[in-house]
Amino acid sequence: MTKRRSFVQQLVLVFFLVLLWVMLWDAVSLMHIITGIILAFVVTRVFYLPPVVLSGRFNIIHALSYGLWFLYSLIIASVEVAWYAFRPRAVGAGSVIACDLRTSSDLLMTLVADTASLIPGSIIVDSDRALGVLYLHVLDCDSEEKVLAAKELVYHIEELLIKALGSHRDLAALKVNPDPMADERGGAR
Amino acid sequence: MSQIVLDTLIVAASVLLATSAIIALYRIVRGPSILDRMIATDVVLASIMCGLGGFMALSGRTDLLPVLIVLAMLGFVGSVSVSRYVSKSDSMTPGAEVGSLSDFSSSDWHMPKESADDAEGDSDTGTRQQAQSAVGEEWPDDVARGISDVADGPDAITVQEDEEPVTVGLDQGTDPGADLSAEPVADPDAEGEGMGTGPDSGPEDSDDGERTGPEPEEDEGGRR
Amino acid sequence: MILDIISAVLILLGGVLSLAAALGLLRFGDLLSRMHASAKPQILGLLMVAVAIAIQYPAWSTVTTLAIVISFQLVTIPVATHMVGRAGYRTKHLRRSMLYRDELAEAVDRAEAREAAWERRRGSGTDHNDG
């Protein structure tokens, strides 16, 4: 049973590699597909990577909303960083914040870290995989409100991603802990 | 009329891209550390890519698209290799992820949160170090066997085949132990390197005289 | 002609973002801040240039290759910045004065103490790294 299922997963990986190969060659022909299949098998054998644990769940609506929010944030925040570079006033101090994620899955942590790095304002500096903690450096973050705002952004990213492709355990963790910032804010909100 | 507008736009874009490359060049020369120079090189590469893209868009040729891919790859590989060279954690300590914050081996990849419930994992290091077989001398069995079928259940601390998670990738065809065990033979140079003592270890307070932040009252750069 | 002007405007915007990246590289005072400036506008600039090219040549071949370039950049830029940031944080390239709050220092200190203990214990047995 395991062999069969992992063979299917292997096929999925090979399919995506073949797709990439065909896209590189800019034409769909039998020759390209065959050479793509051969190369995909060779690559996955030679460059052995540990398997990615998917959650088996993909919600297209939430994924779409994540994509749109991502694009929107990318544009807004790129303009913001550009503004910081251009304005005559110097940029303030940054800070390194720790965000204890609710998810425990490797893939989701990686995606949250990637997204937080792409959306200007934060870059991922380190991560603690065993505990599920991400450490990010935030630009221009020299007051408590900005630190809280940065943390809320990261948790928002995580929430969107869990809804889009988190496992059921992650969804349960999300329900248990819908607002991890409550104690930090002191319940003042 | 529109031709004049078009020409002005093109000239303006070229001037901007050239300026950005020259300014990044300044940072390459001036940058107090090798990492500064590396990210400035990234910016130069990005300007070149934008310029190449603009050239392709406005002069009617698309045969330079693979060049974009190659430039992107060059930037990435360069950044990663330089930063691996700089950081101390390139010397392999088998059984633990290099430079990791918790004592966390490759076999514990899908660590659930429930089993790590103390603050900041002080007792985690104790339990997990006991869980490692033959600390430091050889690869633990599960790592040498390859990483697969790791359970995603609440009881999994080390590799236990409780259930089959949905995985994408190979099951253990080739033996990655052969590949992995070749790595601990680290270069002997890594042994002599202390904390960040590459050829360009950076000044204590890597500052090129341009302070754009608050004045430091006490410099803690020497703490590490 | 109008398409050409739209493409030129997009490329100009890409140039502006590249200039912002370079200026940030010049003006920010800290390695970590400079990394923000170098990586972020670059992505949007590349996206705009890619859209400009795609407008001019809406053929499938160019669009797929551009999609490849953009997705490679999306995937590799965070990894590269993370590695540079981690190397810069752990070694002496960090200006602590520029940090308002630092929640990572304690964890890193503990990890390094643990690694030092590991090295000491391992040094008494067989050592892989010796020649």
Coordinates of C-alpha atoms in Angstrom, one line a residue:
Chain A
M1 CA 0.0 0.0 0.0
T2 CA 2.8 2.4 0.8
K3 CA 4.7 1.4 -2.3
R4 CA 1.7 2.1 -4.4
R5 CA 0.9 5.4 -2.9
S6 CA 4.4 6.7 -3.0
F7 CA 4.7 5.5 -6.6
V8 CA 1.8 7.7 -7.4
Q9 CA 3.4 10.6 -5.6
Q10 CA 6.6 10.0 -7.5
L11 CA 4.6 10.3 -10.7
V12 CA 3.2 13.6 -9.6
L13 CA 6.7 14.9 -9.1
V14 CA 7.9 13.5 -12.4
F15 CA 4.9 15.1 -14.1
F16 CA 5.8 18.6 -12.8
L17 CA 9.4 18.2 -13.9
V18 CA 8.3 17.1 -17.3
L19 CA 6.0 20.2 -17.4
L20 CA 8.9 22.4 -16.5
W21 CA 11.1 20.8 -19.2
V22 CA 8.4 21.2 -21.9
M23 CA 8.0 24.8 -20.9
L24 CA 11.7 25.4 -21.2
W25 CA 11.7 24.1 -24.7
D26 CA 8.7 26.2 -25.6
A27 CA 7.0 23.5 -27.6
V28 CA 5.0 20.4 -26.8
S29 CA 6.2 17.5 -28.9
L30 CA 6.6 13.8 -28.3
M31 CA 10.4 14.1 -28.3
H32 CA 10.3 16.7 -25.6
I33 CA 8.0 14.7 -23.5
I34 CA 10.0 11.6 -23.7
T35 CA 13.3 13.2 -23.0
G36 CA 11.6 15.1 -20.2
I37 CA 10.4 11.9 -18.6
I38 CA 13.8 10.3 -18.9
L39 CA 15.5 13.4 -17.4
A40 CA 13.0 13.7 -14.6
F41 CA 13.6 10.1 -13.5
V42 CA 17.4 10.6 -13.7
V43 CA 17.2 13.8 -11.7
T44 CA 15.0 12.5 -9.0
R45 CA 17.3 9.5 -8.6
V46 CA 20.6 11.3 -8.6
F47 CA 19.6 14.3 -6.5
Y48 CA 17.7 12.5 -3.9
L49 CA 15.5 14.9 -1.8
P50 CA 13.6 13.9 1.3
P51 CA 9.9 13.6 0.4
V52 CA 7.6 16.5 1.0
V53 CA 4.7 15.7 3.2
L54 CA 1.7 17.1 1.6
S55 CA -1.5 17.5 3.6
G56 CA -3.7 16.1 0.9
R57 CA -5.9 19.1 1.0
F58 CA -6.1 22.0 -1.3
N59 CA -8.9 24.6 -1.1
I60 CA -8.9 26.5 -4.3
I61 CA -10.9 29.5 -3.0
H62 CA -8.6 30.2 -0.1
A63 CA -5.6 29.6 -2.3
L64 CA -7.0 32.2 -4.7
S65 CA -7.6 34.6 -2.0
Y66 CA -4.1 34.0 -0.7
G67 CA -2.7 34.7 -4.2
L68 CA -4.6 37.9 -4.6
W69 CA -3.7 39.1 -1.1
F70 CA -0.1 38.2 -1.8
L71 CA 0.0 40.2 -5.1
Y72 CA -1.7 43.2 -3.4
S73 CA 0.8 43.2 -0.5
L74 CA 3.7 42.8 -2.8
I75 CA 2.8 45.9 -4.7
I76 CA 1.9 48.0 -1.7
A77 CA 4.9 47.1 0.3
S78 CA 7.4 47.3 -2.6
V79 CA 6.3 50.9 -3.0
E80 CA 6.7 51.4 0.7
V81 CA 10.3 50.1 0.7
A82 CA 11.0 52.2 -2.3
W83 CA 9.7 55.2 -0.4
Y84 CA 11.9 54.5 2.5
A85 CA 14.9 54.5 0.1
F86 CA 14.0 57.7 -1.5
R87 CA 12.8 59.9 1.4
P88 CA 15.4 62.1 3.0
R89 CA 14.6 61.0 6.5
A90 CA 16.8 58.1 7.7
V91 CA 15.2 54.8 8.2
G92 CA 14.7 53.7 11.8
A93 CA 16.0 50.8 13.7
G94 CA 14.8 47.3 12.9
S95 CA 14.0 44.5 15.2
V96 CA 14.2 40.7 15.2
I97 CA 10.9 39.3 16.2
A98 CA 10.0 35.7 17.1
C99 CA 6.7 34.3 15.8
D100 CA 5.5 31.0 17.3
L101 CA 3.6 29.4 14.5
R102 CA 0.5 27.3 15.1
T103 CA 1.4 24.9 12.4
S104 CA 3.8 22.0 12.8
S105 CA 4.2 21.1 9.2
D106 CA 7.5 21.7 7.5
L107 CA 6.0 22.7 4.2
L108 CA 3.7 25.3 5.8
M109 CA 6.5 26.8 7.8
T110 CA 8.6 27.1 4.7
L111 CA 5.8 28.7 2.8
V112 CA 5.1 31.2 5.6
A113 CA 8.8 32.1 5.7
D114 CA 8.9 32.5 1.9
T115 CA 5.9 34.7 1.9
A116 CA 7.1 36.8 4.7
S117 CA 10.4 37.2 2.9
L118 CA 8.8 38.3 -0.3
I119 CA 6.4 40.8 1.2
P120 CA 8.6 43.7 1.9
G121 CA 9.0 44.7 5.5
S122 CA 10.3 41.4 6.9
I123 CA 12.9 38.9 6.0
I124 CA 13.3 35.5 7.6
V125 CA 16.5 35.3 9.6
D126 CA 16.3 32.0 11.3
S127 CA 13.9 29.3 12.2
D128 CA 13.5 26.8 14.9
R129 CA 11.9 23.8 13.3
A130 CA 11.4 21.7 16.3
L131 CA 9.4 24.3 18.1
G132 CA 7.8 25.8 15.0
V133 CA 9.2 29.3 15.6
L134 CA 10.2 31.7 12.9
Y135 CA 12.5 34.6 13.5
L136 CA 12.2 37.6 11.2
H137 CA 13.9 40.8 10.9
V138 CA 11.5 43.7 10.3
L139 CA 12.5 47.0 8.8
D140 CA 11.8 50.2 10.5
C141 CA 10.3 48.8 13.6
D142 CA 11.2 50.9 16.5
S143 CA 8.1 51.0 18.6
E144 CA 5.9 48.5 20.3
E145 CA 3.0 49.0 17.9
K146 CA 5.1 48.3 14.9
V147 CA 6.4 45.1 16.5
L148 CA 2.8 44.0 17.2
A149 CA 1.7 44.9 13.7
A150 CA 4.6 42.9 12.2
K151 CA 3.7 39.9 14.2
E152 CA 0.1 40.2 13.2
L153 CA 1.1 40.2 9.6
V154 CA 3.0 37.0 10.0
Y155 CA 0.1 35.3 11.8
H156 CA -2.3 36.5 9.1
I157 CA -0.1 34.9 6.4
E158 CA 0.0 31.7 8.4
E159 CA -3.8 31.7 8.7
L160 CA -4.3 32.2 5.0
L161 CA -1.9 29.5 4.1
I162 CA -3.4 27.0 6.6
K163 CA -6.8 27.6 5.2
A164 CA -5.5 27.1 1.7
L165 CA -3.5 24.0 2.1
G166 CA -3.0 23.1 5.7
S167 CA -3.7 19.6 7.0
H168 CA -6.6 18.9 9.3
R169 CA -4.4 19.0 12.3
D170 CA -3.3 22.5 11.3
L171 CA -6.9 23.6 10.8
A172 CA -7.7 22.3 14.3
A173 CA -4.7 24.2 15.7
L174 CA -6.0 27.3 13.9
K175 CA -9.4 26.9 15.5
V176 CA -7.9 26.4 19.0
N177 CA -5.7 29.4 18.7
P178 CA -7.3 31.9 16.3
D179 CA -5.6 34.9 17.8
P180 CA -2.1 34.3 19.1
M181 CA -1.6 38.0 19.7
A182 CA -4.3 38.4 22.3
D183 CA -2.0 37.9 25.3
E184 CA 0.7 40.1 23.8
R185 CA -1.7 42.9 23.3
G186 CA -2.8 42.5 26.9
G187 CA -6.3 42.1 25.7
A188 CA -6.5 45.8 25.2
R189 CA -8.1 45.4 21.9
Chain B
M1 CA 4.6 62.6 -31.3
S2 CA 4.2 59.2 -29.7
Q3 CA 7.6 58.3 -31.0
I4 CA 9.1 61.1 -29.0
V5 CA 7.3 60.0 -25.9
L6 CA 8.5 56.4 -26.4
D7 CA 12.0 57.5 -26.9
T8 CA 12.0 59.6 -23.8
L9 CA 10.6 56.8 -21.8
I10 CA 13.2 54.4 -23.1
V11 CA 16.1 56.8 -22.4
A12 CA 14.8 57.5 -18.9
A13 CA 14.5 53.8 -18.1
S14 CA 18.0 53.2 -19.3
V15 CA 19.4 56.0 -17.3
L16 CA 17.7 54.7 -14.2
L17 CA 18.9 51.2 -14.6
A18 CA 22.5 52.4 -15.3
T19 CA 22.4 54.6 -12.2
S20 CA 21.2 51.8 -10.0
A21 CA 24.0 49.5 -11.3
I22 CA 26.6 52.2 -10.6
I23 CA 25.3 52.9 -7.1
A24 CA 25.4 49.2 -6.4
L25 CA 28.9 49.1 -7.7
Y26 CA 29.8 51.7 -5.0
R27 CA 28.4 49.4 -2.4
I28 CA 30.5 46.5 -3.8
V29 CA 33.6 48.6 -3.4
R30 CA 32.7 50.1 -0.1
G31 CA 30.8 47.3 1.6
P32 CA 32.5 46.5 4.9
S33 CA 31.8 42.8 4.6
I34 CA 31.6 40.2 1.9
L35 CA 27.9 39.8 2.4
D36 CA 27.3 43.4 1.6
R37 CA 29.2 42.9 -1.6
M38 CA 27.2 39.8 -2.4
I39 CA 23.9 41.5 -2.1
A40 CA 25.1 44.5 -4.1
T41 CA 26.1 42.0 -6.8
D42 CA 22.6 40.7 -6.7
V43 CA 21.3 44.2 -7.3
V44 CA 23.6 44.6 -10.2
L45 CA 22.4 41.3 -11.7
A46 CA 18.8 42.4 -11.2
S47 CA 19.5 45.7 -13.0
I48 CA 21.0 43.7 -15.8
M49 CA 18.0 41.5 -16.0
C50 CA 15.7 44.4 -16.1
G51 CA 17.7 46.0 -18.8
L52 CA 17.8 42.9 -20.8
G53 CA 14.1 42.5 -20.5
G54 CA 13.5 46.0 -21.6
F55 CA 15.8 45.5 -24.6
M56 CA 13.9 42.4 -25.5
A57 CA 10.5 44.0 -25.2
L58 CA 11.4 47.0 -27.3
S59 CA 13.6 45.6 -30.0
G60 CA 11.6 42.7 -31.1
R61 CA 13.6 39.7 -30.1
T62 CA 12.9 36.9 -27.6
D63 CA 15.9 34.7 -28.1
L64 CA 17.5 36.2 -25.0
L65 CA 15.0 34.8 -22.6
P66 CA 17.2 31.8 -21.5
V67 CA 19.8 34.4 -20.6
L68 CA 17.4 35.7 -18.0
I69 CA 17.1 32.3 -16.5
V70 CA 20.8 31.8 -16.4
L71 CA 21.4 35.2 -14.8
A72 CA 18.7 34.4 -12.1
M73 CA 20.4 31.1 -11.4
L74 CA 23.8 32.8 -11.2
G75 CA 22.6 35.3 -8.7
F76 CA 21.1 32.7 -6.5
V77 CA 23.9 30.2 -6.5
G78 CA 26.4 33.0 -5.9
S79 CA 24.5 34.3 -2.9
V80 CA 24.1 30.9 -1.3
S81 CA 27.7 29.8 -1.8
V82 CA 29.1 33.0 -0.4
S83 CA 26.9 32.9 2.7
R84 CA 27.7 29.3 3.3
Y85 CA 31.4 30.2 3.1
V86 CA 31.0 33.0 5.6
S87 CA 28.9 31.2 8.2
K88 CA 30.6 29.0 10.6
S89 CA 28.0 26.4 10.5
D90 CA 29.4 24.8 7.4
S91 CA 31.4 22.3 9.5
M92 CA 29.1 19.3 9.7
T93 CA 28.1 18.0 13.0
P94 CA 26.4 14.8 12.1
G95 CA 23.2 14.0 13.8
A96 CA 22.1 17.5 14.1
E97 CA 21.1 20.1 11.6
V98 CA 24.0 22.5 11.2
G99 CA 23.5 25.7 13.0
S100 CA 20.0 24.7 14.1
L101 CA 18.5 26.3 17.1
S102 CA 17.2 23.1 18.6
D103 CA 18.8 19.8 18.7
F104 CA 17.0 18.5 15.7
S105 CA 18.2 15.9 13.4
S106 CA 17.0 15.3 9.8
S107 CA 15.0 12.3 11.0
D108 CA 12.8 14.5 13.1
W109 CA 11.6 16.5 10.2
H110 CA 7.9 16.4 10.9
M111 CA 8.0 17.2 14.5
P112 CA 4.6 17.8 15.9
K113 CA 4.3 20.7 18.3
E114 CA 2.7 18.7 21.1
S115 CA 5.9 16.9 22.0
A116 CA 7.9 20.1 22.3
D117 CA 5.9 21.9 24.9
D118 CA 8.5 23.3 27.2
A119 CA 9.7 26.8 26.9
E120 CA 12.4 27.2 24.3
G121 CA 13.4 23.5 24.4
D122 CA 15.9 23.3 27.1
S123 CA 14.7 19.9 28.1
D124 CA 14.3 19.1 24.4
T125 CA 18.0 19.1 24.0
G126 CA 18.3 16.5 26.8
T127 CA 15.7 14.1 25.5
R128 CA 16.7 14.4 21.9
Q129 CA 20.4 13.9 22.6
Q130 CA 19.6 10.7 24.3
A131 CA 17.5 9.7 21.4
Q132 CA 20.4 10.1 19.1
S133 CA 22.3 6.9 18.8
A134 CA 26.1 7.0 19.0
V135 CA 26.3 10.7 19.4
G136 CA 28.5 12.2 16.8
E137 CA 30.3 9.1 15.7
E138 CA 28.0 7.8 13.0
W139 CA 24.7 8.6 11.4
P140 CA 21.7 7.5 13.3
D141 CA 20.0 4.6 11.6
D142 CA 17.0 6.4 10.5
V143 CA 19.0 9.1 8.8
A144 CA 21.2 6.6 7.1
R145 CA 18.2 4.7 5.9
G146 CA 16.7 7.7 4.3
I147 CA 13.9 9.9 5.2
S148 CA 10.5 8.6 4.4
D149 CA 7.3 7.3 6.1
V150 CA 7.7 9.8 8.9
A151 CA 4.6 9.8 10.9
D152 CA 2.7 12.9 11.4
G153 CA 1.0 11.8 14.5
P154 CA 1.2 13.1 18.1
D155 CA 3.4 10.4 19.3
A156 CA 6.2 10.6 16.9
I157 CA 9.4 11.8 18.4
T158 CA 11.8 9.8 16.3
V159 CA 10.9 8.0 13.2
Q160 CA 8.0 5.6 13.9
E161 CA 5.9 4.1 11.2
D162 CA 2.5 4.8 12.6
E163 CA 0.7 5.8 9.5
E164 CA 1.6 6.6 6.0
P165 CA 1.6 10.3 5.4
V166 CA 1.0 11.7 1.9
T167 CA 4.5 12.1 0.6
V168 CA 5.8 13.3 -2.7
G169 CA 9.2 11.9 -3.7
L170 CA 11.0 8.7 -3.7
D171 CA 10.9 5.9 -1.3
Q172 CA 14.3 4.5 -0.4
G173 CA 15.5 3.5 -3.8
T174 CA 19.1 4.7 -3.6
D175 CA 20.8 4.8 -0.3
P176 CA 21.2 8.4 0.7
G177 CA 23.4 7.2 3.5
A178 CA 26.1 6.8 1.0
D179 CA 25.7 10.4 0.0
L180 CA 25.2 11.8 3.5
S181 CA 28.1 10.0 5.1
A182 CA 30.4 11.6 2.6
E183 CA 29.6 15.0 3.9
P184 CA 31.1 14.9 7.5
V185 CA 34.5 14.8 5.9
A186 CA 34.5 18.6 6.1
D187 CA 37.3 20.7 4.8
P188 CA 40.0 21.0 7.4
D189 CA 39.8 24.7 7.0
A190 CA 36.5 24.8 8.7
E191 CA 38.0 23.5 11.9
G192 CA 40.2 26.5 12.2
E193 CA 37.5 29.0 11.7
G194 CA 35.9 30.4 14.7
M195 CA 32.9 32.5 14.7
G196 CA 32.7 34.1 11.4
T197 CA 36.4 34.4 10.9
G198 CA 36.4 34.1 7.2
P199 CA 38.8 36.1 5.2
D200 CA 36.5 39.0 5.7
S201 CA 35.1 38.6 9.2
G202 CA 33.6 42.0 9.3
P203 CA 34.4 44.7 11.8
E204 CA 32.9 44.6 15.3
D205 CA 30.4 47.3 14.4
S206 CA 30.2 47.0 10.7
D207 CA 29.5 50.6 10.0
D208 CA 30.8 52.7 7.1
G209 CA 30.3 55.9 8.9
E210 CA 26.8 56.4 7.6
R211 CA 24.6 56.1 10.6
T212 CA 21.0 56.1 9.6
G213 CA 19.7 54.8 12.8
P214 CA 19.6 55.9 16.5
E215 CA 22.9 56.6 18.1
P216 CA 24.2 53.6 19.9
E217 CA 24.8 54.0 23.5
E218 CA 26.7 50.8 24.0
D219 CA 28.1 48.7 21.3
E220 CA 27.4 45.1 21.9
G221 CA 29.0 43.9 18.8
G222 CA 31.8 42.4 20.8
R223 CA 29.5 40.2 22.8
R224 CA 29.7 37.4 20.3
Chain C
M1 CA 2.1 52.0 -30.7
I2 CA 0.0 52.2 -27.6
L3 CA 1.3 48.8 -26.6
D4 CA 4.9 50.0 -27.0
I5 CA 4.2 53.0 -24.7
I6 CA 2.6 50.7 -22.1
S7 CA 5.7 48.5 -22.2
A8 CA 8.0 51.4 -21.9
V9 CA 6.1 52.7 -18.9
L10 CA 6.3 49.4 -17.3
I11 CA 10.0 49.2 -17.9
L12 CA 10.4 52.7 -16.6
L13 CA 8.7 51.6 -13.4
G14 CA 11.0 48.6 -13.2
G15 CA 13.9 51.0 -13.5
V16 CA 12.5 53.2 -10.7
L17 CA 12.3 50.1 -8.5
S18 CA 15.8 49.1 -9.3
L19 CA 17.0 52.5 -8.5
A20 CA 15.1 52.3 -5.2
A21 CA 16.9 49.0 -4.5
A22 CA 20.3 50.6 -5.2
L23 CA 19.6 53.7 -3.2
G24 CA 18.4 51.6 -0.2
L25 CA 21.7 49.6 -0.5
L26 CA 23.5 52.9 -0.3
R27 CA 21.6 54.6 2.5
F28 CA 20.6 51.9 5.0
G29 CA 23.1 51.5 7.7
D30 CA 22.8 47.8 8.6
L31 CA 23.4 44.6 6.7
L32 CA 20.0 43.3 7.4
S33 CA 18.3 46.5 6.3
R34 CA 20.3 46.5 3.1
M35 CA 19.0 43.1 2.4
H36 CA 15.5 44.3 2.5
A37 CA 16.3 47.0 0.1
S38 CA 18.1 44.7 -2.3
A39 CA 15.7 41.9 -2.6
K40 CA 12.2 43.3 -2.4
P41 CA 12.0 45.9 -5.1
Q42 CA 13.8 43.6 -7.4
I43 CA 10.9 41.2 -7.5
L44 CA 8.4 43.7 -8.4
G45 CA 10.7 45.3 -11.0
L46 CA 11.2 41.9 -12.6
L47 CA 7.5 41.2 -12.6
M48 CA 6.8 44.5 -14.4
V49 CA 9.5 43.8 -17.0
A50 CA 8.1 40.4 -17.5
V51 CA 4.6 41.8 -18.1
A52 CA 6.1 44.3 -20.5
I53 CA 7.7 41.5 -22.5
A54 CA 4.5 39.4 -22.4
I55 CA 2.5 42.4 -23.7
Q56 CA 4.7 42.7 -26.7
Y57 CA 4.8 39.0 -27.5
P58 CA 1.7 37.2 -26.3
A59 CA 2.8 33.9 -27.7
W60 CA 2.7 30.8 -25.4
S61 CA 6.4 30.2 -25.7
T62 CA 7.5 33.5 -24.3
V63 CA 4.8 33.5 -21.6
T64 CA 5.8 30.1 -20.3
T65 CA 9.5 31.0 -20.2
L66 CA 8.7 34.3 -18.4
A67 CA 6.6 32.3 -15.9
I68 CA 9.5 30.1 -15.3
V69 CA 11.8 33.1 -14.7
I70 CA 9.4 34.8 -12.3
S71 CA 8.7 31.7 -10.3
F72 CA 12.3 30.8 -10.0
Q73 CA 13.0 34.3 -8.7
L74 CA 10.0 34.0 -6.3
V75 CA 11.4 30.8 -4.9
T76 CA 15.1 31.6 -4.8
I77 CA 15.2 35.1 -3.5
P78 CA 13.8 34.3 -0.1
V79 CA 16.2 31.4 0.3
A80 CA 19.2 33.6 -0.7
T81 CA 18.2 36.4 1.6
H82 CA 17.6 34.0 4.4
M83 CA 21.0 32.4 4.0
V84 CA 22.8 35.8 3.8
G85 CA 20.8 37.0 6.8
R86 CA 21.6 34.0 8.9
A87 CA 25.2 34.2 8.1
G88 CA 25.2 37.9 8.8
Y89 CA 23.4 37.5 12.1
R90 CA 25.5 34.6 13.5
T91 CA 28.8 36.2 12.6
K92 CA 30.0 39.6 13.4
H93 CA 28.3 41.5 10.6
L94 CA 25.5 42.7 12.8
R95 CA 25.1 46.1 14.4
R96 CA 23.3 45.5 17.5
S97 CA 22.7 49.1 18.0
M98 CA 20.4 49.1 15.0
L99 CA 18.1 46.6 16.6
Y100 CA 15.2 47.8 18.6
R101 CA 14.2 44.4 19.9
D102 CA 16.1 41.1 19.4
E103 CA 14.3 38.0 20.3
L104 CA 16.7 35.7 18.6
A105 CA 19.9 36.4 20.6
E106 CA 19.0 34.1 23.5
A107 CA 18.1 31.1 21.3
V108 CA 21.3 31.5 19.3
D109 CA 23.5 31.8 22.4
R110 CA 22.0 28.6 23.7
A111 CA 22.4 26.8 20.4
E112 CA 26.0 27.8 20.3
A113 CA 26.7 26.7 23.8
R114 CA 25.2 23.4 23.0
E115 CA 27.4 23.1 19.9
A116 CA 30.5 24.0 21.8
A117 CA 29.7 21.3 24.3
W118 CA 29.2 18.9 21.5
E119 CA 32.5 19.7 19.9
R120 CA 34.3 19.3 23.2
R121 CA 32.7 15.9 23.8
R122 CA 33.4 14.8 20.3
G123 CA 36.9 16.0 20.4
S124 CA 37.9 13.3 22.8
G125 CA 36.8 10.5 20.5
T126 CA 37.3 10.0 16.8
D127 CA 37.3 13.2 15.0
H128 CA 36.0 13.3 11.4
N129 CA 37.6 16.6 10.6
D130 CA 41.2 15.7 11.3
G131 CA 43.4 15.0 8.4

